[in-house]
């Protein structure tokens, strides 16, 4: 079997439960270019589960390019109303 670390992100938003508070914080931070806030949210995502960790990796890639629009677009694919 492939170790979980090695598998690419499923990338399907409906498979990841993104807590509303994290979703809102990320959106708000990306809209105002709050890089430190985004980094701290990425840290929290890495603590959650494999899917969230996967999302964190994607966000880090976008953050390294300062691509806030892509971060917002990525987060907006997740349905609101998670726990």
CSV table of N, CA and C in Angstrom, one decimal:
chain,number,residue,atom,x,y,z
A,1,UNK,N,0.8,-1.2,0.0
A,1,UNK,CA,0.0,0.0,0.0
A,1,UNK,C,0.9,1.3,0.0
A,2,UNK,N,0.3,2.3,-0.4
A,2,UNK,CA,1.0,3.6,-0.5
A,2,UNK,C,0.8,4.3,0.9
A,3,UNK,N,1.8,4.8,1.5
A,3,UNK,CA,1.6,5.5,2.7
A,3,UNK,C,0.8,6.7,2.5
A,4,UNK,N,0.0,7.1,3.5
A,4,UNK,CA,-0.9,8.2,3.4
A,4,UNK,C,-0.2,9.5,3.0
A,5,UNK,N,1.0,9.6,3.5
A,5,UNK,CA,1.8,10.9,3.2
A,5,UNK,C,2.0,11.0,1.7
A,6,UNK,N,2.2,9.9,1.1
A,6,UNK,CA,2.6,9.9,-0.3
A,6,UNK,C,1.4,10.1,-1.3
A,7,UNK,N,0.2,9.8,-0.8
A,7,UNK,CA,-0.9,9.9,-1.8
A,7,UNK,C,-1.2,11.4,-2.0
A,8,UNK,N,-1.5,11.7,-3.3
A,8,UNK,CA,-1.8,13.1,-3.5
A,8,UNK,C,-3.2,13.4,-2.9
A,9,UNK,N,-3.5,14.7,-2.8
A,9,UNK,CA,-4.7,15.1,-2.2
A,9,UNK,C,-5.9,14.6,-3.1
A,10,UNK,N,-6.9,14.1,-2.4
A,10,UNK,CA,-8.1,13.8,-3.2
A,10,UNK,C,-8.6,15.1,-3.8
A,11,UNK,N,-8.5,16.2,-3.0
A,11,UNK,CA,-8.9,17.5,-3.5
A,11,UNK,C,-10.4,17.6,-3.7
A,12,UNK,N,-11.1,16.7,-3.2
A,12,UNK,CA,-12.6,16.8,-3.3
A,12,UNK,C,-13.1,17.5,-2.1
A,13,UNK,N,-13.6,18.7,-2.2
A,13,UNK,CA,-14.0,19.5,-1.0
A,13,UNK,C,-15.0,18.7,-0.2
A,14,UNK,N,-16.0,18.0,-0.8
A,14,UNK,CA,-17.0,17.4,0.0
A,14,UNK,C,-16.5,16.2,0.9
A,15,UNK,N,-15.2,15.8,0.7
A,15,UNK,CA,-14.7,14.7,1.5
A,15,UNK,C,-14.0,15.3,2.7
A,16,UNK,N,-13.7,16.6,2.7
A,16,UNK,CA,-13.0,17.3,3.8
A,16,UNK,C,-14.0,18.1,4.6
A,17,UNK,N,-14.1,17.8,5.9
A,17,UNK,CA,-14.9,18.6,6.8
A,17,UNK,C,-14.0,19.8,7.2
A,18,UNK,N,-14.3,21.0,6.6
A,18,UNK,CA,-13.5,22.1,7.0
A,18,UNK,C,-14.4,22.9,8.0
A,19,UNK,N,-13.9,23.0,9.3
A,19,UNK,CA,-14.7,23.7,10.3
A,19,UNK,C,-15.0,25.1,9.9
A,20,UNK,N,-16.2,25.6,10.1
A,20,UNK,CA,-16.6,26.9,9.7
A,20,UNK,C,-15.6,28.0,10.2
A,21,UNK,N,-15.2,27.9,11.4
A,21,UNK,CA,-14.3,28.9,12.0
A,21,UNK,C,-13.0,29.0,11.2
A,22,UNK,N,-12.5,27.9,10.8
A,22,UNK,CA,-11.3,27.8,10.1
A,22,UNK,C,-11.5,28.4,8.6
A,23,UNK,N,-12.6,28.0,8.0
A,23,UNK,CA,-13.0,28.5,6.7
A,23,UNK,C,-13.1,30.0,6.7
A,24,UNK,N,-13.8,30.5,7.7
A,24,UNK,CA,-14.0,32.0,7.8
A,24,UNK,C,-12.7,32.7,8.0
A,25,UNK,N,-11.8,32.1,8.9
A,25,UNK,CA,-10.6,32.8,9.2
A,25,UNK,C,-9.7,32.8,7.9
A,26,UNK,N,-9.7,31.7,7.2
A,26,UNK,CA,-8.8,31.7,6.0
A,26,UNK,C,-9.3,32.7,5.0
A,27,UNK,N,-10.6,32.7,4.7
A,27,UNK,CA,-11.1,33.6,3.8
A,27,UNK,C,-10.8,35.1,4.1
A,28,UNK,N,-11.1,35.4,5.4
A,28,UNK,CA,-10.8,36.8,5.9
A,28,UNK,C,-9.3,37.1,5.7
A,29,UNK,N,-8.5,36.2,6.1
A,29,UNK,CA,-7.0,36.4,6.1
A,29,UNK,C,-6.6,36.6,4.6
A,30,UNK,N,-7.1,35.7,3.7
A,30,UNK,CA,-6.6,35.8,2.3
A,30,UNK,C,-7.1,37.2,1.7
A,31,UNK,N,-8.3,37.6,2.1
A,31,UNK,CA,-8.8,38.9,1.5
A,31,UNK,C,-7.9,40.1,1.9
A,32,UNK,N,-7.3,40.0,3.1
A,32,UNK,CA,-6.5,41.2,3.5
A,32,UNK,C,-5.0,40.8,3.5
A,33,UNK,N,-4.6,39.8,2.8
A,33,UNK,CA,-3.2,39.4,2.7
A,33,UNK,C,-2.5,39.2,4.1
A,34,UNK,N,-3.3,38.6,5.0
A,34,UNK,CA,-2.7,38.4,6.4
A,34,UNK,C,-2.0,37.0,6.3
A,35,UNK,N,-0.7,37.1,5.9
A,35,UNK,CA,0.1,35.9,5.7
A,35,UNK,C,0.3,35.1,7.0
A,36,UNK,N,0.6,35.8,8.0
A,36,UNK,CA,0.9,35.1,9.3
A,36,UNK,C,-0.4,34.4,9.8
A,37,UNK,N,-1.5,35.0,9.6
A,37,UNK,CA,-2.8,34.4,10.0
A,37,UNK,C,-3.0,33.1,9.2
A,38,UNK,N,-2.8,33.2,7.9
A,38,UNK,CA,-2.9,32.0,7.0
A,38,UNK,C,-2.0,30.9,7.5
A,39,UNK,N,-0.7,31.3,7.8
A,39,UNK,CA,0.2,30.3,8.3
A,39,UNK,C,-0.3,29.6,9.5
A,40,UNK,N,-0.8,30.4,10.4
A,40,UNK,CA,-1.3,29.8,11.7
A,40,UNK,C,-2.5,28.8,11.5
A,41,UNK,N,-3.3,29.2,10.5
A,41,UNK,CA,-4.5,28.3,10.2
A,41,UNK,C,-4.0,27.0,9.6
A,42,UNK,N,-3.0,27.2,8.7
A,42,UNK,CA,-2.4,26.0,8.1
A,42,UNK,C,-1.8,25.0,9.1
A,43,UNK,N,-1.2,25.6,10.2
A,43,UNK,CA,-0.7,24.8,11.3
A,43,UNK,C,-1.8,24.1,12.0
A,44,UNK,N,-3.0,24.7,12.1
A,44,UNK,CA,-4.1,24.1,12.8
A,44,UNK,C,-4.6,22.9,11.9
A,45,UNK,N,-4.7,23.2,10.6
A,45,UNK,CA,-5.2,22.2,9.7
A,45,UNK,C,-4.3,20.9,9.7
A,46,UNK,N,-3.0,21.1,9.9
A,46,UNK,CA,-2.1,20.0,9.9
A,46,UNK,C,-2.4,19.1,11.1
A,47,UNK,N,-3.0,19.6,12.2
A,47,UNK,CA,-3.3,18.9,13.4
A,47,UNK,C,-4.6,18.1,13.2
A,48,UNK,N,-5.5,18.4,12.3
A,48,UNK,CA,-6.8,17.8,12.2
A,48,UNK,C,-6.8,16.4,11.7
A,49,UNK,N,-6.6,16.1,10.5
A,49,UNK,CA,-6.6,14.8,9.9
A,49,UNK,C,-5.9,14.8,8.6
A,50,UNK,N,-5.9,13.6,7.9
A,50,UNK,CA,-5.1,13.4,6.7
A,50,UNK,C,-5.6,14.4,5.6
A,51,UNK,N,-7.0,14.5,5.5
A,51,UNK,CA,-7.5,15.3,4.4
A,51,UNK,C,-7.2,16.8,4.7
A,52,UNK,N,-7.3,17.2,5.9
A,52,UNK,CA,-7.0,18.6,6.3
A,52,UNK,C,-5.5,18.9,6.1
A,53,UNK,N,-4.7,17.9,6.4
A,53,UNK,CA,-3.3,18.0,6.2
A,53,UNK,C,-3.0,18.2,4.7
A,54,UNK,N,-3.7,17.5,3.9
A,54,UNK,CA,-3.6,17.6,2.5
A,54,UNK,C,-3.9,19.0,2.0
A,55,UNK,N,-5.0,19.5,2.5
A,55,UNK,CA,-5.4,20.9,2.2
A,55,UNK,C,-4.4,21.9,2.6
A,56,UNK,N,-3.8,21.6,3.8
A,56,UNK,CA,-2.7,22.5,4.3
A,56,UNK,C,-1.6,22.6,3.3
A,57,UNK,N,-1.2,21.4,2.8
A,57,UNK,CA,-0.1,21.4,1.8
A,57,UNK,C,-0.4,22.2,0.6
A,58,UNK,N,-1.7,22.1,0.1
A,58,UNK,CA,-2.1,22.9,-1.1
A,58,UNK,C,-2.0,24.4,-0.7
A,59,UNK,N,-2.5,24.8,0.4
A,59,UNK,CA,-2.5,26.2,0.9
A,59,UNK,C,-1.1,26.7,1.0
A,60,UNK,N,-0.2,25.9,1.5
A,60,UNK,CA,1.2,26.3,1.6
A,60,UNK,C,1.8,26.6,0.2
A,61,UNK,N,1.5,25.8,-0.8
A,61,UNK,CA,2.0,26.0,-2.1
A,61,UNK,C,1.5,27.4,-2.6
A,62,UNK,N,0.2,27.6,-2.4
A,62,UNK,CA,-0.4,28.9,-2.9
A,62,UNK,C,0.2,30.1,-2.2
A,63,UNK,N,0.3,29.9,-0.9
A,63,UNK,CA,0.9,30.9,0.0
A,63,UNK,C,2.3,31.3,-0.4
A,64,UNK,N,3.1,30.3,-0.8
A,64,UNK,CA,4.5,30.5,-1.2
A,64,UNK,C,4.5,31.4,-2.5
A,65,UNK,N,3.4,31.3,-3.3
A,65,UNK,CA,3.4,32.2,-4.5
A,65,UNK,C,2.6,33.5,-4.2
A,66,UNK,N,2.2,33.7,-3.0
A,66,UNK,CA,1.3,34.8,-2.6
A,66,UNK,C,0.1,34.9,-3.5
A,67,UNK,N,-0.5,33.7,-3.8
A,67,UNK,CA,-1.7,33.7,-4.6
A,67,UNK,C,-2.9,33.7,-3.8
A,68,UNK,N,-3.3,34.8,-3.3
A,68,UNK,CA,-4.5,34.9,-2.4
A,68,UNK,C,-5.8,34.6,-3.2
A,69,UNK,N,-5.9,35.0,-4.4
A,69,UNK,CA,-7.1,34.7,-5.2
A,69,UNK,C,-7.3,33.2,-5.3
A,70,UNK,N,-6.2,32.4,-5.5
A,70,UNK,CA,-6.3,31.0,-5.6
A,70,UNK,C,-6.7,30.4,-4.2
A,71,UNK,N,-6.2,31.0,-3.2
A,71,UNK,CA,-6.5,30.5,-1.8
A,71,UNK,C,-8.0,30.7,-1.6
A,72,UNK,N,-8.5,31.9,-1.9
A,72,UNK,CA,-9.9,32.2,-1.7
A,72,UNK,C,-10.8,31.2,-2.5
A,73,UNK,N,-10.4,31.0,-3.8
A,73,UNK,CA,-11.1,30.1,-4.7
A,73,UNK,C,-11.1,28.7,-4.1
A,74,UNK,N,-10.0,28.3,-3.6
A,74,UNK,CA,-9.9,26.9,-3.1
A,74,UNK,C,-10.8,26.8,-1.8
A,75,UNK,N,-10.8,27.7,-0.9
A,75,UNK,CA,-11.6,27.6,0.3
A,75,UNK,C,-13.1,27.8,0.0
A,76,UNK,N,-13.4,28.6,-1.0
A,76,UNK,CA,-14.8,28.7,-1.4
A,76,UNK,C,-15.4,27.5,-2.0
A,77,UNK,N,-14.6,26.5,-2.4
A,77,UNK,CA,-15.1,25.3,-2.9
A,77,UNK,C,-15.7,24.4,-1.8
A,78,UNK,N,-15.3,24.7,-0.5
A,78,UNK,CA,-15.8,23.9,0.6
A,78,UNK,C,-17.1,24.5,1.1
A,79,UNK,N,-18.1,23.6,1.3
A,79,UNK,CA,-19.4,24.1,1.8
A,79,UNK,C,-19.2,24.6,3.2
A,80,UNK,N,-19.9,25.7,3.4
A,80,UNK,CA,-20.0,26.2,4.8
A,80,UNK,C,-20.9,25.3,5.6
A,81,UNK,N,-20.8,25.5,6.9
A,81,UNK,CA,-21.7,24.7,7.7
A,81,UNK,C,-21.1,23.4,8.3
A,82,UNK,N,-19.7,23.3,8.2
A,82,UNK,CA,-19.1,22.2,8.8
A,82,UNK,C,-19.0,22.4,10.4
A,83,UNK,N,-18.7,21.4,11.1
A,83,UNK,CA,-18.6,21.5,12.5
A,83,UNK,C,-17.5,22.5,13.0
